[in-house]
């Protein structure tokens, strides 16, 4: 059987209130001090990290200054290298590459038959050709026109062929003036 | 207000005053110390990384430059400037044209210097020679040890004759040296294998004669005392 416990608080009620207040304040004090310490710790940590970072940055800057000086001392080599590279880019574009004019001339020289006698030929900056030639027979003339106008035989180099003039002289020779527009 | 009154006031309201003081102190620390330092820390982290990368880049660049052979570079500069010079160099070009023309079996009738621009000029070359050799002349001109491009071509011949007269408009390329050769921070150009091959080709086309320096004795000459 359970014993009945009788507790009687004989202390005055003000004392109890004071005790509760004190306990509550003690808790607040503990938390407050903890917060302050944490803030101080965080402040010190960030400041310390910043100091370390600044030192590291200034070390790197010193190193950069030293290396920059070294690079500046070697600027002649850099200038030579830049010049070489710069020139090679242009040289590579042109060296060993046939110009359009030369290409057109070689092409015409290859495809035109030996029986055609070229009186004059002019190739301009765009590769367009004006040619005056003498031909012995109409068959050759046909062949030339066919070769120049056919995409397979003209290798895609000629866009259009126009006959400026065609005369037959007393000597039975055909005098032909051709204008070729290059592709 | 007396001290006793203050103590009494504090004792009465310490449950509120203490947390308030702690809160204000923390706030001051956060606003004036922790927050600015953290922001700077984060910002400088990027700057530090950038500086570190720059330092690494410069060290590699300095090392690369250090490894380059100055003599080899000078030789290569001579090769490229020989082919694509910094000035018009009329004397040299006339010599080259003469040599190329006669090498291809043609005779020079006239040579005129025409339009001059900042990076090129035109030379009109009138030649006479066999028609069959004209392709060779054109090819040789464009393979000359100078950048020459055929700009225009005019040919005339009399019927039945194998000889022709040709007028070649030659575009002579040159380029003044650049005023800036890159900054300390600019990346270093590298010569690719194609570039090296091209340089080898240029070297074979324009062999640089190793100059034999004549030793000139600059000391006193003659008798020490001419009256002896």
Coordinates of C-alpha atoms in Angstrom, one line a residue:
Chain A
X1 CA 0.0 0.0 0.0
X2 CA 1.2 3.4 -0.9
X3 CA 2.2 5.7 1.8
X4 CA 0.7 9.1 1.7
X5 CA 3.5 11.7 1.6
X6 CA 2.5 15.1 2.9
X7 CA 4.8 18.0 1.8
X8 CA 4.4 21.3 3.4
X9 CA 6.2 24.3 2.0
X10 CA 6.8 26.6 4.9
X11 CA 9.0 29.0 2.9
X12 CA 7.5 32.4 2.2
X13 CA 6.3 32.7 -1.5
X14 CA 8.6 35.6 -2.3
X15 CA 11.6 33.3 -1.7
X16 CA 10.3 30.9 -4.4
X17 CA 9.8 33.7 -6.9
X18 CA 13.3 35.0 -6.2
X19 CA 14.7 31.5 -6.7
X20 CA 12.9 31.0 -10.0
X21 CA 14.1 34.4 -11.2
X22 CA 17.7 33.7 -10.3
X23 CA 17.6 30.3 -12.0
X24 CA 16.2 31.9 -15.2
X25 CA 18.8 34.7 -15.1
X26 CA 21.5 32.1 -14.7
X27 CA 20.4 30.3 -17.8
X28 CA 20.2 33.6 -19.8
X29 CA 23.6 34.6 -18.5
X30 CA 25.1 31.3 -19.6
X31 CA 23.6 31.6 -23.1
X32 CA 24.6 35.2 -23.3
X33 CA 28.2 34.5 -22.4
X34 CA 28.2 31.7 -24.9
X35 CA 26.9 33.9 -27.6
X36 CA 29.5 36.6 -26.8
X37 CA 32.3 34.1 -26.8
X38 CA 31.1 32.7 -30.1
X39 CA 31.0 36.1 -31.7
X40 CA 34.5 36.9 -30.4
X41 CA 35.7 33.6 -31.8
X42 CA 34.2 34.2 -35.1
X43 CA 35.5 37.8 -35.2
X44 CA 39.0 36.6 -34.4
X45 CA 38.8 33.8 -36.9
X46 CA 37.7 36.0 -39.8
X47 CA 40.4 38.6 -38.9
X48 CA 43.0 35.9 -38.7
X49 CA 42.0 34.5 -42.0
X50 CA 42.0 37.9 -43.6
X51 CA 45.5 38.5 -42.3
X52 CA 46.7 35.2 -43.7
X53 CA 45.0 35.9 -47.0
X54 CA 46.6 39.3 -47.3
X55 CA 50.0 37.8 -46.6
X56 CA 49.4 35.2 -49.2
X57 CA 48.3 37.8 -51.7
X58 CA 51.3 40.0 -51.1
X59 CA 53.6 36.9 -51.4
X60 CA 52.0 36.1 -54.8
X61 CA 52.3 39.8 -55.9
X62 CA 56.0 39.8 -55.0
X63 CA 56.4 36.6 -57.0
X64 CA 54.5 38.2 -60.0
X65 CA 56.7 41.3 -59.9
X66 CA 59.8 39.1 -59.9
X67 CA 58.6 37.0 -62.8
X68 CA 57.3 40.0 -64.7
X69 CA 60.8 41.5 -64.5
X70 CA 62.2 38.2 -65.8
X71 CA 59.8 38.3 -68.7
X72 CA 60.6 41.9 -69.4
X73 CA 64.3 41.0 -69.6
X74 CA 63.4 38.4 -72.2
X75 CA 61.2 40.8 -74.2
X76 CA 63.6 40.6 -77.2
X77 CA 62.9 36.9 -77.6
X78 CA 59.1 37.5 -77.3
X79 CA 59.3 40.3 -79.9
X80 CA 61.2 37.9 -82.3
X81 CA 58.7 35.2 -81.7
X82 CA 55.7 37.5 -82.3
X83 CA 57.3 38.8 -85.4
X84 CA 58.0 35.3 -86.8
X85 CA 54.5 34.0 -86.0
X86 CA 52.9 37.2 -87.5
X87 CA 54.9 37.0 -90.7
X88 CA 54.6 33.2 -91.1
X89 CA 50.8 33.5 -91.1
X90 CA 50.9 35.8 -94.1
X91 CA 53.7 33.9 -95.8
X92 CA 51.7 30.7 -95.4
X93 CA 48.8 32.2 -97.2
X94 CA 50.8 33.0 -100.3
X95 CA 54.0 31.0 -100.5
X96 CA 53.9 28.2 -103.0
X97 CA 50.3 29.0 -103.9
X98 CA 49.5 29.9 -107.5
X99 CA 47.7 33.2 -108.0
X100 CA 44.4 33.2 -109.9
X101 CA 45.9 34.9 -112.9
X102 CA 48.7 32.3 -113.1
X103 CA 46.3 29.5 -112.6
X104 CA 44.0 30.7 -115.4
X105 CA 47.0 31.2 -117.8
X106 CA 48.3 27.7 -117.0
X107 CA 44.8 26.3 -117.6
X108 CA 44.4 28.0 -120.9
X109 CA 47.9 27.1 -122.0
X110 CA 47.0 23.4 -121.3
X111 CA 43.6 23.3 -122.9
X112 CA 44.1 25.4 -126.0
X113 CA 45.3 23.4 -129.0
X114 CA 48.6 24.1 -130.6
X115 CA 46.9 25.0 -133.9
X116 CA 45.5 28.2 -132.3
X117 CA 47.7 31.2 -132.5
X118 CA 47.2 33.7 -129.7
X119 CA 47.8 37.2 -130.8
X120 CA 47.2 38.8 -127.5
X121 CA 45.9 37.8 -124.1
X122 CA 45.1 39.9 -121.1
X123 CA 44.3 38.6 -117.6
X124 CA 43.1 41.2 -115.2
X125 CA 43.1 41.3 -111.4
X126 CA 39.9 39.3 -111.1
X127 CA 41.2 36.6 -113.5
X128 CA 39.0 37.6 -116.4
X129 CA 40.6 37.0 -119.8
X130 CA 40.4 38.9 -123.0
X131 CA 42.0 37.0 -125.8
X132 CA 42.5 37.6 -129.5
X133 CA 43.5 34.5 -131.5
X134 CA 43.8 33.2 -135.0
X135 CA 42.3 29.8 -135.9
X136 CA 42.7 27.9 -139.1
X137 CA 39.3 26.1 -139.2
X138 CA 35.9 26.1 -137.7
X139 CA 36.3 22.7 -136.2
X140 CA 39.0 24.0 -133.9
X141 CA 36.9 27.0 -133.1
X142 CA 34.0 24.7 -132.1
X143 CA 36.3 22.6 -130.0
X144 CA 37.6 25.6 -128.2
X145 CA 34.2 27.0 -127.4
X146 CA 33.0 23.6 -126.3
X147 CA 36.0 23.0 -124.1
X148 CA 35.7 26.4 -122.5
X149 CA 31.9 26.2 -121.9
X150 CA 31.8 22.6 -120.7
X151 CA 32.0 22.5 -116.9
X152 CA 33.9 19.2 -116.9
X153 CA 36.5 20.4 -119.3
X154 CA 36.8 23.9 -118.0
X155 CA 37.4 22.5 -114.5
X156 CA 34.9 25.0 -113.1
X157 CA 37.3 27.9 -113.8
X158 CA 35.3 29.7 -116.4
X159 CA 31.9 31.2 -115.6
X160 CA 31.0 32.6 -119.0
X161 CA 32.5 32.8 -122.4
X162 CA 31.5 35.5 -124.8
X163 CA 32.7 35.9 -128.4
X164 CA 33.4 39.6 -128.9
X165 CA 34.1 39.3 -132.6
X166 CA 34.7 36.6 -135.2
X167 CA 36.1 37.5 -138.7
X168 CA 37.3 35.5 -141.6
X169 CA 40.1 37.1 -143.5
X170 CA 41.3 36.7 -147.0
X171 CA 43.9 34.3 -145.9
X172 CA 41.0 31.9 -144.8
X173 CA 42.0 32.3 -141.1
X174 CA 39.4 33.1 -138.5
X175 CA 40.2 35.9 -136.1
X176 CA 38.5 35.5 -132.8
X177 CA 38.1 37.8 -129.9
X178 CA 37.0 36.0 -126.7
X179 CA 36.1 37.3 -123.3
X180 CA 36.2 34.8 -120.5
X181 CA 34.9 35.5 -117.1
X182 CA 36.6 33.4 -114.4
X183 CA 34.7 31.7 -111.6
Chain B
X1 CA 20.9 59.0 -10.9
X2 CA 22.8 57.4 -8.1
X3 CA 24.7 54.2 -8.3
X4 CA 22.4 52.5 -5.9
X5 CA 19.4 53.5 -8.1
X6 CA 21.2 52.0 -11.1
X7 CA 21.9 48.8 -9.3
X8 CA 18.4 48.6 -8.1
X9 CA 17.1 49.3 -11.7
X10 CA 19.5 46.6 -13.1
X11 CA 18.5 44.1 -10.4
X12 CA 14.9 44.7 -11.3
X13 CA 15.2 44.5 -15.1
X14 CA 18.3 42.3 -15.5
X15 CA 16.3 39.6 -17.2
X16 CA 15.8 42.0 -20.1
X17 CA 18.9 44.2 -19.8
X18 CA 21.5 41.4 -20.0
X19 CA 20.1 39.7 -23.2
X20 CA 19.7 43.2 -24.7
X21 CA 23.4 44.0 -24.1
X22 CA 24.5 40.6 -25.4
X23 CA 22.3 41.1 -28.5
X24 CA 23.6 44.6 -29.2
X25 CA 27.2 43.5 -28.7
X26 CA 26.8 40.5 -31.0
X27 CA 25.1 42.7 -33.6
X28 CA 28.0 45.2 -33.4
X29 CA 30.5 42.4 -33.9
X30 CA 28.6 40.9 -36.7
X31 CA 28.0 44.2 -38.5
X32 CA 31.4 45.8 -38.0
X33 CA 33.7 42.8 -37.9
X34 CA 32.4 39.4 -39.0
X35 CA 30.4 40.5 -42.0
X36 CA 32.9 42.9 -43.7
X37 CA 35.8 40.5 -43.0
X38 CA 33.8 37.6 -44.4
X39 CA 32.8 39.5 -47.5
X40 CA 36.4 40.6 -48.1
X41 CA 37.6 37.1 -47.5
X42 CA 35.3 35.7 -50.2
X43 CA 36.0 38.6 -52.6
X44 CA 39.7 38.3 -52.2
X45 CA 39.5 34.5 -52.6
X46 CA 38.7 35.1 -56.3
X47 CA 41.4 37.8 -56.6
X48 CA 44.0 35.5 -55.0
X49 CA 43.1 32.7 -57.3
X50 CA 43.4 35.1 -60.3
X51 CA 46.8 36.3 -59.1
X52 CA 48.0 32.8 -58.5
X53 CA 46.9 31.8 -62.0
X54 CA 48.7 34.9 -63.4
X55 CA 51.8 34.0 -61.5
X56 CA 51.7 30.4 -62.8
X57 CA 51.2 31.7 -66.4
X58 CA 54.1 34.2 -66.1
X59 CA 56.4 31.5 -64.7
X60 CA 55.6 29.2 -67.5
X61 CA 56.0 32.0 -70.0
X62 CA 59.3 33.1 -68.5
X63 CA 60.5 29.4 -68.6
X64 CA 59.4 29.1 -72.2
X65 CA 61.2 32.3 -73.2
X66 CA 64.3 31.2 -71.3
X67 CA 64.3 28.0 -73.2
X68 CA 64.3 29.7 -76.6
X69 CA 67.6 30.0 -78.3
X70 CA 68.2 33.7 -79.2
X71 CA 70.5 32.8 -82.2
X72 CA 67.9 30.4 -83.6
X73 CA 65.2 33.1 -83.3
X74 CA 67.4 35.7 -85.0
X75 CA 68.0 33.3 -87.8
X76 CA 64.3 32.7 -88.2
X77 CA 63.6 36.4 -88.1
X78 CA 66.0 36.9 -90.9
X79 CA 64.3 34.1 -93.0
X80 CA 60.8 35.6 -92.6
X81 CA 62.0 39.1 -93.1
X82 CA 63.8 38.0 -96.2
X83 CA 60.6 36.6 -97.7
X84 CA 58.2 39.2 -96.3
X85 CA 60.3 42.3 -95.4
X86 CA 59.4 45.3 -93.3
X87 CA 60.2 47.8 -96.0
X88 CA 59.9 48.1 -99.8
X89 CA 63.5 47.1 -100.4
X90 CA 63.5 48.1 -104.1
X91 CA 67.1 47.2 -104.7
X92 CA 66.6 43.6 -103.6
X93 CA 63.4 43.1 -105.5
X94 CA 64.9 44.4 -108.7
X95 CA 67.7 41.9 -108.3
X96 CA 65.3 39.1 -107.6
X97 CA 63.2 39.9 -110.6
X98 CA 66.3 40.2 -112.9
X99 CA 67.5 36.8 -111.7
X100 CA 64.1 35.1 -111.9
X101 CA 63.4 36.5 -115.4
X102 CA 66.8 35.6 -116.9
X103 CA 66.6 32.2 -115.2
X104 CA 63.3 31.5 -117.0
X105 CA 64.8 32.5 -120.4
X106 CA 63.2 36.0 -120.7
X107 CA 64.7 39.4 -121.3
X108 CA 63.6 42.4 -119.4
X109 CA 62.3 45.2 -121.7
X110 CA 61.1 47.6 -119.0
X111 CA 60.5 47.6 -115.3
X112 CA 58.3 50.3 -113.8
X113 CA 57.3 50.8 -110.2
X114 CA 53.7 51.7 -110.0
X115 CA 51.1 52.1 -107.2
X116 CA 52.5 52.1 -103.7
X117 CA 50.4 51.2 -100.8
X118 CA 51.1 50.7 -97.1
X119 CA 51.6 47.0 -97.5
X120 CA 52.3 46.4 -101.2
X121 CA 53.3 48.0 -104.4
X122 CA 53.0 47.1 -108.0
X123 CA 55.9 46.5 -110.4
X124 CA 55.1 46.3 -114.1
X125 CA 57.6 44.1 -115.7
X126 CA 57.8 44.0 -119.5
X127 CA 59.6 41.0 -120.8
X128 CA 60.2 39.2 -124.1
X129 CA 61.0 35.6 -124.6
X130 CA 59.7 32.3 -125.9
X131 CA 56.0 31.6 -125.3
X132 CA 56.6 28.1 -124.2
X133 CA 58.6 29.3 -121.2
X134 CA 56.0 31.8 -119.9
X135 CA 54.4 29.2 -117.5
X136 CA 57.8 28.6 -116.1
X137 CA 58.4 32.4 -115.7
X138 CA 55.0 32.8 -113.9
X139 CA 55.7 29.9 -111.6
X140 CA 59.2 31.0 -110.8
X141 CA 58.1 34.6 -110.1
X142 CA 55.6 33.3 -107.6
X143 CA 58.1 31.0 -106.0
X144 CA 60.7 33.8 -105.8
X145 CA 62.4 34.3 -102.4
X146 CA 60.1 37.3 -101.8
X147 CA 56.3 37.4 -101.6
X148 CA 55.3 38.3 -105.1
X149 CA 51.8 37.8 -106.5
X150 CA 50.9 38.0 -110.1
X151 CA 48.4 40.9 -110.3
X152 CA 47.7 41.1 -114.1
X153 CA 49.1 39.7 -117.2
X154 CA 49.2 40.9 -120.8
X155 CA 50.7 38.9 -123.7
X156 CA 51.1 39.8 -127.3
X157 CA 52.8 38.0 -130.1
X158 CA 53.1 38.3 -133.8
X159 CA 51.5 35.4 -135.8
X160 CA 53.8 32.6 -136.6
X161 CA 56.4 33.7 -134.1
X162 CA 57.2 31.7 -131.0
X163 CA 58.4 34.8 -129.2
X164 CA 56.1 36.9 -127.1
X165 CA 56.1 40.1 -125.3
X166 CA 54.5 40.0 -121.9
X167 CA 53.6 42.6 -119.3
X168 CA 53.4 41.3 -115.8
X169 CA 51.8 43.3 -113.1
X170 CA 53.6 42.1 -110.0
X171 CA 52.2 42.7 -106.6
X172 CA 55.1 43.0 -104.2
X173 CA 54.1 42.4 -100.6
X174 CA 55.8 43.9 -97.5
X175 CA 54.6 44.9 -94.1
X176 CA 56.1 47.4 -91.7
X177 CA 57.2 45.9 -88.4
X178 CA 54.5 46.0 -85.8
X179 CA 54.8 48.7 -83.2
X180 CA 53.9 46.4 -80.3
X181 CA 55.1 42.9 -79.7
X182 CA 52.7 41.9 -77.0
X183 CA 52.6 42.8 -73.3
X184 CA 54.0 40.9 -70.3
X185 CA 50.6 39.3 -69.8
X186 CA 50.0 38.4 -73.4
X187 CA 50.3 34.7 -74.3
X188 CA 53.4 33.6 -76.1
X189 CA 52.7 32.4 -79.6
X190 CA 54.0 29.0 -80.3
X191 CA 55.5 27.8 -83.6
X192 CA 53.5 24.8 -84.8
X193 CA 55.1 21.9 -86.7
X194 CA 53.6 23.5 -89.9
X195 CA 55.4 26.8 -89.0
X196 CA 58.7 24.9 -88.5
X197 CA 58.3 23.2 -91.8
X198 CA 57.6 26.5 -93.5
X199 CA 60.7 27.9 -91.8
X200 CA 62.8 25.0 -93.1
X201 CA 61.4 25.7 -96.6
X202 CA 62.3 29.4 -96.2
X203 CA 65.8 28.5 -94.9
X204 CA 66.4 26.3 -97.9
X205 CA 65.2 29.0 -100.3
X206 CA 67.2 31.8 -98.6
X207 CA 70.3 30.4 -97.0
X208 CA 71.8 33.0 -94.8
X209 CA 75.4 33.4 -95.5
X210 CA 77.4 33.1 -92.3
X211 CA 79.3 36.4 -92.4
X212 CA 83.0 36.1 -92.1
X213 CA 84.0 39.1 -90.1
X214 CA 87.1 40.8 -91.4
X215 CA 89.4 41.6 -88.5
X216 CA 90.5 45.1 -88.8
X217 CA 93.4 46.1 -86.6
X218 CA 92.4 49.4 -85.1
X219 CA 95.6 49.9 -83.3
X220 CA 98.3 52.4 -84.2
X221 CA 100.0 51.8 -87.5
X222 CA 103.2 53.0 -89.0
X223 CA 106.4 53.8 -87.1
X224 CA 106.2 54.9 -83.6
X225 CA 108.6 57.8 -84.4
X226 CA 108.4 58.8 -88.1
X227 CA 111.7 60.8 -87.7
X228 CA 113.8 57.8 -86.9

